[in-house]
PDB file of C-alpha atoms in Angstrom:
ATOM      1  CA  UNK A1274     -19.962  16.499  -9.796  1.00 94.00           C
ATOM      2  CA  UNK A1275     -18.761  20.156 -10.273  1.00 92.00           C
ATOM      3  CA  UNK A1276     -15.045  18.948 -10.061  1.00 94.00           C
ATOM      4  CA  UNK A1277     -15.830  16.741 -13.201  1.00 96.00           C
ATOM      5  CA  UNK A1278     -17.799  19.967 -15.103  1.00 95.00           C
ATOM      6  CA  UNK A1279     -14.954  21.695 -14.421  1.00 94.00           C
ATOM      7  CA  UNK A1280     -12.524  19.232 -15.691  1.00 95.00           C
ATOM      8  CA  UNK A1281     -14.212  18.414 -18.834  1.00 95.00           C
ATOM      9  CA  UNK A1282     -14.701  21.715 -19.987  1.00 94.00           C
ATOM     10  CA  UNK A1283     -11.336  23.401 -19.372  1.00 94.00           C
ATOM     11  CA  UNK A1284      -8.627  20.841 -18.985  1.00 94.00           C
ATOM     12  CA  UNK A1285      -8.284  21.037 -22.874  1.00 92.00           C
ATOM     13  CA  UNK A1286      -7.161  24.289 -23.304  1.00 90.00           C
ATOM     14  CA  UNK A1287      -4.065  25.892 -24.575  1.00 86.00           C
ATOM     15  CA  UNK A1288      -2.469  28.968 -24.466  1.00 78.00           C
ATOM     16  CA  UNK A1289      -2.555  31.188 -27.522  1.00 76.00           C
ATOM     17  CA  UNK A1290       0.913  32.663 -27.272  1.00 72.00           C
ATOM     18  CA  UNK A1291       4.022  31.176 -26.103  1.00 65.00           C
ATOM     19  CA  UNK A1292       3.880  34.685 -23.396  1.00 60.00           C
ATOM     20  CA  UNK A1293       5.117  33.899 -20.689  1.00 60.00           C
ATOM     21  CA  UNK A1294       5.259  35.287 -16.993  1.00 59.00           C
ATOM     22  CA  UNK A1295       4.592  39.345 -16.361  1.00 55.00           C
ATOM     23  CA  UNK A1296       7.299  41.186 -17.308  1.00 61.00           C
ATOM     24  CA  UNK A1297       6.374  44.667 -18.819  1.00 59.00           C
ATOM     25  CA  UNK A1298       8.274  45.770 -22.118  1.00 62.00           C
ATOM     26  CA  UNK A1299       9.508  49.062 -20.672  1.00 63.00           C
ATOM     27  CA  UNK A1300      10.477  50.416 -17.047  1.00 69.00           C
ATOM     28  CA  UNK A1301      10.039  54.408 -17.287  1.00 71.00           C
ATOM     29  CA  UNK A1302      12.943  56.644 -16.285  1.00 74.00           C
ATOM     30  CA  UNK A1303      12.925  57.896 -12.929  1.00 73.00           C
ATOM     31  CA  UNK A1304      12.830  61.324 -12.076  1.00 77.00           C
ATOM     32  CA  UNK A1305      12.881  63.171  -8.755  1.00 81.00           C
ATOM     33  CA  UNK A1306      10.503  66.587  -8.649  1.00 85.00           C
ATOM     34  CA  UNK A1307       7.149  67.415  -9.134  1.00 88.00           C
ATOM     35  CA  UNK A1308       5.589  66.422 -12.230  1.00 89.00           C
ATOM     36  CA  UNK A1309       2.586  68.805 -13.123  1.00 92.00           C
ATOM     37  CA  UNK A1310      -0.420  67.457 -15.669  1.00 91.00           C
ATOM     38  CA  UNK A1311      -3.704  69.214 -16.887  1.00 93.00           C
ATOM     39  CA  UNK A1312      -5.961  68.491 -19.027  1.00 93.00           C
ATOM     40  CA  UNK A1313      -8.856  70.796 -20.123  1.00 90.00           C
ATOM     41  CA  UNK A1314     -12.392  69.572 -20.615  1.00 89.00           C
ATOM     42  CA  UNK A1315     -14.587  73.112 -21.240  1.00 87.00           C
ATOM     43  CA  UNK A1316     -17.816  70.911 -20.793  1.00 89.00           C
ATOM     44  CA  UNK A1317     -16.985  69.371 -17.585  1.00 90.00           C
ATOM     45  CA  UNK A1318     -19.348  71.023 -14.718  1.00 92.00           C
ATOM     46  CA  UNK A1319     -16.776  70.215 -12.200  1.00 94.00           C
ATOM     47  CA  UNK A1320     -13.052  70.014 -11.828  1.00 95.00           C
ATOM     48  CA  UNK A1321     -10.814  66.858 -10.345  1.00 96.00           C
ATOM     49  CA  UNK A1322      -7.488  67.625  -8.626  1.00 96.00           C
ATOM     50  CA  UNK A1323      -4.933  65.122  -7.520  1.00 96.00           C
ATOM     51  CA  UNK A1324      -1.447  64.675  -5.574  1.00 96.00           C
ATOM     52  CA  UNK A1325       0.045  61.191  -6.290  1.00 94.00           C
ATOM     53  CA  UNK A1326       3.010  59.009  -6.242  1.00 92.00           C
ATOM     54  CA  UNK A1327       3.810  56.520  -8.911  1.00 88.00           C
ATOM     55  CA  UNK A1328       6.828  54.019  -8.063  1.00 86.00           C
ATOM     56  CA  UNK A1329       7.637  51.280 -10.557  1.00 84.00           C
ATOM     57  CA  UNK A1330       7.877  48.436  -8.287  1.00 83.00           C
ATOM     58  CA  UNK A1331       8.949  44.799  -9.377  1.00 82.00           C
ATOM     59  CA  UNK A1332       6.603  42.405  -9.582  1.00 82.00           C
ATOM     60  CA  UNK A1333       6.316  39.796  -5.830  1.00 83.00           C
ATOM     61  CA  UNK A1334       3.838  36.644  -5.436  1.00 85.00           C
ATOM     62  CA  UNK A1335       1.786  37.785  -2.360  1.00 89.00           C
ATOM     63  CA  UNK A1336       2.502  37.038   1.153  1.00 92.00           C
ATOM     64  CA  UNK A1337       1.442  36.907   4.281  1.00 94.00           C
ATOM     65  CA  UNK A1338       3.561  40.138   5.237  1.00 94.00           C
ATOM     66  CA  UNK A1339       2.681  41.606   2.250  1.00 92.00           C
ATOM     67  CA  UNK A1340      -1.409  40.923   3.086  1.00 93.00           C
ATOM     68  CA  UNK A1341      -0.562  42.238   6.234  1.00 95.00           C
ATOM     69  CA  UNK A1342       1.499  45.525   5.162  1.00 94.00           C
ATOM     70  CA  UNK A1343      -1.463  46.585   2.686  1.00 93.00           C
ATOM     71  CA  UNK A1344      -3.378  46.607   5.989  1.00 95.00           C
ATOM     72  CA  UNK A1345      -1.127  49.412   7.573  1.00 96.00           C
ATOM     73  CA  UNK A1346      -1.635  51.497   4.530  1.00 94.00           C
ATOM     74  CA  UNK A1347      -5.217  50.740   4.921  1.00 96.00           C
ATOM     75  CA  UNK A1348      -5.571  52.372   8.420  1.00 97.00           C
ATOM     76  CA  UNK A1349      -3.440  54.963   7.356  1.00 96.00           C
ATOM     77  CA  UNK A1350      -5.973  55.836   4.205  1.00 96.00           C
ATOM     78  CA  UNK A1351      -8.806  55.446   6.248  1.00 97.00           C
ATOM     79  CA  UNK A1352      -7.825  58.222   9.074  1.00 97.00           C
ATOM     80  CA  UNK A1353      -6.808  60.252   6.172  1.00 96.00           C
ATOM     81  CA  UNK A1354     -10.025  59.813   4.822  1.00 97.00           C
ATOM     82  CA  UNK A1355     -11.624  60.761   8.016  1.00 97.00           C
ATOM     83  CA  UNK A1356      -9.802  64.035   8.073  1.00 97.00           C
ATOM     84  CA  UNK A1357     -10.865  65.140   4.542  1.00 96.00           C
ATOM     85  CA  UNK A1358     -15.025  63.802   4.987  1.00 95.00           C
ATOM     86  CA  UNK A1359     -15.020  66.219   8.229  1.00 96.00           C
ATOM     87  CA  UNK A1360     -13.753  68.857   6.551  1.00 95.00           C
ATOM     88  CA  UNK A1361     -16.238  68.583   4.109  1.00 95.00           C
ATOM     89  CA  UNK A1362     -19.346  68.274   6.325  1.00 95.00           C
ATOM     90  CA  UNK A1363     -17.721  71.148   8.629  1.00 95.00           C
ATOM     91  CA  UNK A1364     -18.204  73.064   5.633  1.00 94.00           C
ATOM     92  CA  UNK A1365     -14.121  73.569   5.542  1.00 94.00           C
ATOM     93  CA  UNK A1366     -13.595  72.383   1.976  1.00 94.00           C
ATOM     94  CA  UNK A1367     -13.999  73.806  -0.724  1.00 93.00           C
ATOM     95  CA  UNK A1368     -13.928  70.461  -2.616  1.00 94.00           C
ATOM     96  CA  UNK A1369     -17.304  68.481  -2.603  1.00 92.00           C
ATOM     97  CA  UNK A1370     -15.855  65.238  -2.845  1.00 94.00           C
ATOM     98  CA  UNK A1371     -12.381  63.511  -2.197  1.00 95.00           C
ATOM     99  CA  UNK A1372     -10.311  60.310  -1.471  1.00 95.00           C
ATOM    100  CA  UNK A1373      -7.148  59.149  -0.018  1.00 95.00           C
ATOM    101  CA  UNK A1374      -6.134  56.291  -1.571  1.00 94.00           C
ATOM    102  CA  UNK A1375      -2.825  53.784  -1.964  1.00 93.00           C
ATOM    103  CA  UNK A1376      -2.594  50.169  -4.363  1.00 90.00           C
ATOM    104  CA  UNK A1377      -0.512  48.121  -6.929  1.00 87.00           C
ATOM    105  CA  UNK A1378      -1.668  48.979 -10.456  1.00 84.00           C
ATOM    106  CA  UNK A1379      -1.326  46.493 -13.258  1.00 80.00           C
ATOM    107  CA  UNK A1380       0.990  44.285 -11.383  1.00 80.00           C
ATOM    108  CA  UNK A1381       4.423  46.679 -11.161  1.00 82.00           C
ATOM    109  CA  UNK A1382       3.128  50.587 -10.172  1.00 86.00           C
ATOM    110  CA  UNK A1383       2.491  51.477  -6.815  1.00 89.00           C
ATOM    111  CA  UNK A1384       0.532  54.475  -6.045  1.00 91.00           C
ATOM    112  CA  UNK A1385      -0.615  56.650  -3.300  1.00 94.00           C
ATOM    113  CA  UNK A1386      -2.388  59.926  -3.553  1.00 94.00           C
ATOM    114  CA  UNK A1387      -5.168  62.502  -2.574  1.00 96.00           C
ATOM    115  CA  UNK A1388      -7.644  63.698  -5.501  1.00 96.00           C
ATOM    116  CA  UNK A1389     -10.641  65.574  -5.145  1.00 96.00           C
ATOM    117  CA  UNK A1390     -13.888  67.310  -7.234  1.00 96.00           C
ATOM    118  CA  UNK A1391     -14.347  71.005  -7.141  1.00 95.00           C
ATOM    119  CA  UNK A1392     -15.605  73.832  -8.920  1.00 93.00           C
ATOM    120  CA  UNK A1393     -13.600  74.922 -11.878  1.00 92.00           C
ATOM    121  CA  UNK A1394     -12.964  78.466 -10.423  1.00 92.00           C
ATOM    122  CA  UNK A1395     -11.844  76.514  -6.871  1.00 93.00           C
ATOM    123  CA  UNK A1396      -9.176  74.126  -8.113  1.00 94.00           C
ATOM    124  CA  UNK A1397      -6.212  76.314  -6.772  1.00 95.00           C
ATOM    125  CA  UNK A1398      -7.976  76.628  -3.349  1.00 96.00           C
ATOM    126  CA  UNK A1399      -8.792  73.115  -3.380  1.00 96.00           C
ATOM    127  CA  UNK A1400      -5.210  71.947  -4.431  1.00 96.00           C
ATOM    128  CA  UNK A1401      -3.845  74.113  -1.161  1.00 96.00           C
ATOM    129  CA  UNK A1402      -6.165  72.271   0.996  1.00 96.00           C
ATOM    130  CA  UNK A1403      -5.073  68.528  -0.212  1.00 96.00           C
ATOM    131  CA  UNK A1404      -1.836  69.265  -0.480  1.00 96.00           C
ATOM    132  CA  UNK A1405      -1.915  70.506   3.723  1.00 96.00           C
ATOM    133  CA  UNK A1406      -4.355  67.696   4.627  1.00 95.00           C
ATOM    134  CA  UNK A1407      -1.800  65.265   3.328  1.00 94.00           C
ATOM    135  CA  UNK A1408       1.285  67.570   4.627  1.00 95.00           C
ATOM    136  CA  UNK A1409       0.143  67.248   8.252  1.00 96.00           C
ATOM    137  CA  UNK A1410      -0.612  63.627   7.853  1.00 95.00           C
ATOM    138  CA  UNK A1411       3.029  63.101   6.616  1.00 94.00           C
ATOM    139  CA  UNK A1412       4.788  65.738   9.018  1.00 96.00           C
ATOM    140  CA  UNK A1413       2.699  65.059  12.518  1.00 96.00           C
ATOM    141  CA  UNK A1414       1.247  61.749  12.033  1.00 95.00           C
ATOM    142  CA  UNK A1415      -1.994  60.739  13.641  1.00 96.00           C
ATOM    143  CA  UNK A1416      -3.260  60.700  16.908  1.00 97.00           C
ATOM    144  CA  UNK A1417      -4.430  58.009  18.859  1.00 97.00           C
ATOM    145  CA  UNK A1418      -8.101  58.624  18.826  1.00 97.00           C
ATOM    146  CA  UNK A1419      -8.207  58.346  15.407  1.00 97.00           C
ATOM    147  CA  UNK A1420      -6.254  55.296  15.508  1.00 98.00           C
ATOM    148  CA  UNK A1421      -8.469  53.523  17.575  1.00 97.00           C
ATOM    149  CA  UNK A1422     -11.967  54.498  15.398  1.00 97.00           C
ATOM    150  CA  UNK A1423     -10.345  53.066  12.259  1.00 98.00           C
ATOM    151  CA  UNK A1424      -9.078  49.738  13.962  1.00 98.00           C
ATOM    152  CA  UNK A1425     -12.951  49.107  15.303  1.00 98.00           C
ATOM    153  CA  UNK A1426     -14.081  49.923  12.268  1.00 98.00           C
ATOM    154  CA  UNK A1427     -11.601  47.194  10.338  1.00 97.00           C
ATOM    155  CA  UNK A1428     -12.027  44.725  13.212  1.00 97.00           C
ATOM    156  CA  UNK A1429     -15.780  45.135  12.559  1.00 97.00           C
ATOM    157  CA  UNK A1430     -15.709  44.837   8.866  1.00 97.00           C
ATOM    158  CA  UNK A1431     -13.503  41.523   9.658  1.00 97.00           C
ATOM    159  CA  UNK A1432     -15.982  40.014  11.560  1.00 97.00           C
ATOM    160  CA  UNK A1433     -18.938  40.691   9.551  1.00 96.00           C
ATOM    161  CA  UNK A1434     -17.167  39.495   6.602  1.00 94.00           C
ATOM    162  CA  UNK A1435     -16.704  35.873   8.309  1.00 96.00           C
ATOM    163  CA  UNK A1436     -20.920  36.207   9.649  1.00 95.00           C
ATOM    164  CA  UNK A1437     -21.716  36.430   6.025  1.00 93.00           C
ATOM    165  CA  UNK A1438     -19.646  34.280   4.054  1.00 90.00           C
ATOM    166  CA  UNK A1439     -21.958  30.909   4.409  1.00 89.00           C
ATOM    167  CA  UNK A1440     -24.572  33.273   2.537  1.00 91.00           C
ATOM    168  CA  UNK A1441     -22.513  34.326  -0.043  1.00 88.00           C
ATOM    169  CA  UNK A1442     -23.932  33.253  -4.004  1.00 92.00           C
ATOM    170  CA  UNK A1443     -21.802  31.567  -6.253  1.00 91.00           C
ATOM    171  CA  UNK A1444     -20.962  34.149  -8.325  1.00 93.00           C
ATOM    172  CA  UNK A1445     -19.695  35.932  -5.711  1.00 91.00           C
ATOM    173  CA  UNK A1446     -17.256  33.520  -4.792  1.00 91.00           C
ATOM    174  CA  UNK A1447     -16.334  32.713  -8.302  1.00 93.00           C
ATOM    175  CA  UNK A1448     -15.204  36.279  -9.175  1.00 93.00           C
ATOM    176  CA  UNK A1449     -13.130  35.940  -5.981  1.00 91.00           C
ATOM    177  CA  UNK A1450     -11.411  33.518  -7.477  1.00 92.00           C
ATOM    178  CA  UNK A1451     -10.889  34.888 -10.944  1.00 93.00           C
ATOM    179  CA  UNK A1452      -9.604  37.936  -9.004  1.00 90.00           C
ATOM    180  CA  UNK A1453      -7.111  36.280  -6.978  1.00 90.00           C
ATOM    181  CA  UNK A1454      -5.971  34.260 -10.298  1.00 88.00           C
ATOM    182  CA  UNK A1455      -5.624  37.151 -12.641  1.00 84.00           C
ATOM    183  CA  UNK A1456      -4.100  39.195  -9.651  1.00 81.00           C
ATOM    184  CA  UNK A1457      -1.627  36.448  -8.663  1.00 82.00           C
ATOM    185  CA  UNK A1458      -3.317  36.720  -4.912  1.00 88.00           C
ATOM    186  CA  UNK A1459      -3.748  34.296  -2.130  1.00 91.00           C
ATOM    187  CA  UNK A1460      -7.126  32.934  -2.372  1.00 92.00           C
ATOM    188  CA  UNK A1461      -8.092  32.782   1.410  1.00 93.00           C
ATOM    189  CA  UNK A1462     -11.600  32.244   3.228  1.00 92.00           C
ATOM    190  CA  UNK A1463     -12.933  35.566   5.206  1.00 94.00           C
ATOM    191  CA  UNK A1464     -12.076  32.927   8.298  1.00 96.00           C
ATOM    192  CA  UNK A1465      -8.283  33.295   7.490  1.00 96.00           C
ATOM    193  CA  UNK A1466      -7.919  36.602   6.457  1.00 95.00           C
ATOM    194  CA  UNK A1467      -9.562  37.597   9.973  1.00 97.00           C
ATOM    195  CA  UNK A1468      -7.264  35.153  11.481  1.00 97.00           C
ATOM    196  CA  UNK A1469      -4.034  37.039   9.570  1.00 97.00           C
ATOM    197  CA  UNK A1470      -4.988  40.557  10.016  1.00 97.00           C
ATOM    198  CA  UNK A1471      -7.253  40.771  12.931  1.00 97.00           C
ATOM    199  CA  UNK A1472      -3.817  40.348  15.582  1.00 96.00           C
ATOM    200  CA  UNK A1473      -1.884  42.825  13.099  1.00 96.00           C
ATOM    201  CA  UNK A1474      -4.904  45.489  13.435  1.00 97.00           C
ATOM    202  CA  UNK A1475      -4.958  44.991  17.057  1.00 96.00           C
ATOM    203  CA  UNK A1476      -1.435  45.886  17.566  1.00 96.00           C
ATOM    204  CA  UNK A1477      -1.320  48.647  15.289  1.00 96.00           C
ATOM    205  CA  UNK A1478       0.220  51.777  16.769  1.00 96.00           C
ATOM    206  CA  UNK A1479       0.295  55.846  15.804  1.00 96.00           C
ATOM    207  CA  UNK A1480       4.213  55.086  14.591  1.00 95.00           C
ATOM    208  CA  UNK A1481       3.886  52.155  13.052  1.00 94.00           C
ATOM    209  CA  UNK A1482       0.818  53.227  10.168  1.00 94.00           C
ATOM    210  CA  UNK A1483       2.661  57.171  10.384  1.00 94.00           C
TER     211      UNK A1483
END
């Protein structure tokens, strides 16, 4: 009955333009270096900080390897995440709030990065602290300890994602699908994305997400 809805409502349409595929109009020049940006907002309470990395990368139909490659990075954000939340309940920071973070963009950047929220007066203070955070992260790695916390903690999202997928609502699972459409993604069942990452999370090692 819903297969028919479907059918009769949509099946007629037609594209507007004759645009096809996802290529961008313009690939920026590289450059090697640090590239500083600041912007002043005098009625902003509180200042935000960030190191990142922007990479124009060409445009790939997801994979499995690809599924399972974001979930290295994952880990990796996570213990870095770890790292920065205890040194702001230790009282350490001088930031109040901050995030590791790592994603495609709009289908062709890839980015990485550390930001943070701080004081106006504390930005330079704050900027030295992200900047070492993600310097020993990137020189030393990550110990094992922390490796293990952030693979229960993915296992365990993993599972309780399959528990609770026979109660998800409809429009949950339709915006799923509109996100895996507009994002050229595999549409896959919390059952098979368990299945695909839970062995790769498993096996994860201090080398492999450094």
């Amino acid at each position: 009955q819903v297969e028919g809805m479907i059918r009769k409502r949509f099946s007629g349409l037609k594209p507007r333009t004759g645009l096809q595929g996802m290529r961008p109009d313009a690939v920026w020049p590289s450059h090697k270096g640090n590239k500083a940006f600041y912007y002043h907002e005098p009625e902003a309470p509180s200042t935000d900080i960030a190191i990142q990395t922007l990479i124009y990368s060409p445009y790939r139909d997801q994979t499995v390897s690809m599924l399972q490659e974001k979930a290295v990075l994952q880990a990796a954000n996570a213990m870095l995440q770890h790292r920065i939340s205890r040194m702001i309940s230790s009282g350490e920071a001088e930031f109040t709030q901050a995030s590791a973070y790592s994603g495609t963009y709009l289908h062709f950047i890839d980015g990485a990065g550390i930001s943070a929220t701080c004081k106006p007066d504390q930005w330079e203070t704050c900027l030295g602290q992200i900047e070492q955070v993600m310097r020993q992260a990137l020189v030393f790695g990550f110990t094992q300890k922390e490796l293990d916390r952030v693979k229960a903690e993915m296992t365990t999202m993993l599972e309780q994602a399959v528990e609770l997928s026979g109660s998800r609502k409809s429009n949950q699972i339709s915006r799923q699908i509109l996100s895996a459409v507009n994002n050229r993604k595999m549409l896959l069942s919390e059952r098979q994305r368990a299945e695909l990452l839970s062995p790769v999370i498993e096996s994860l090692t201090p080398d492999q997400v450094h």
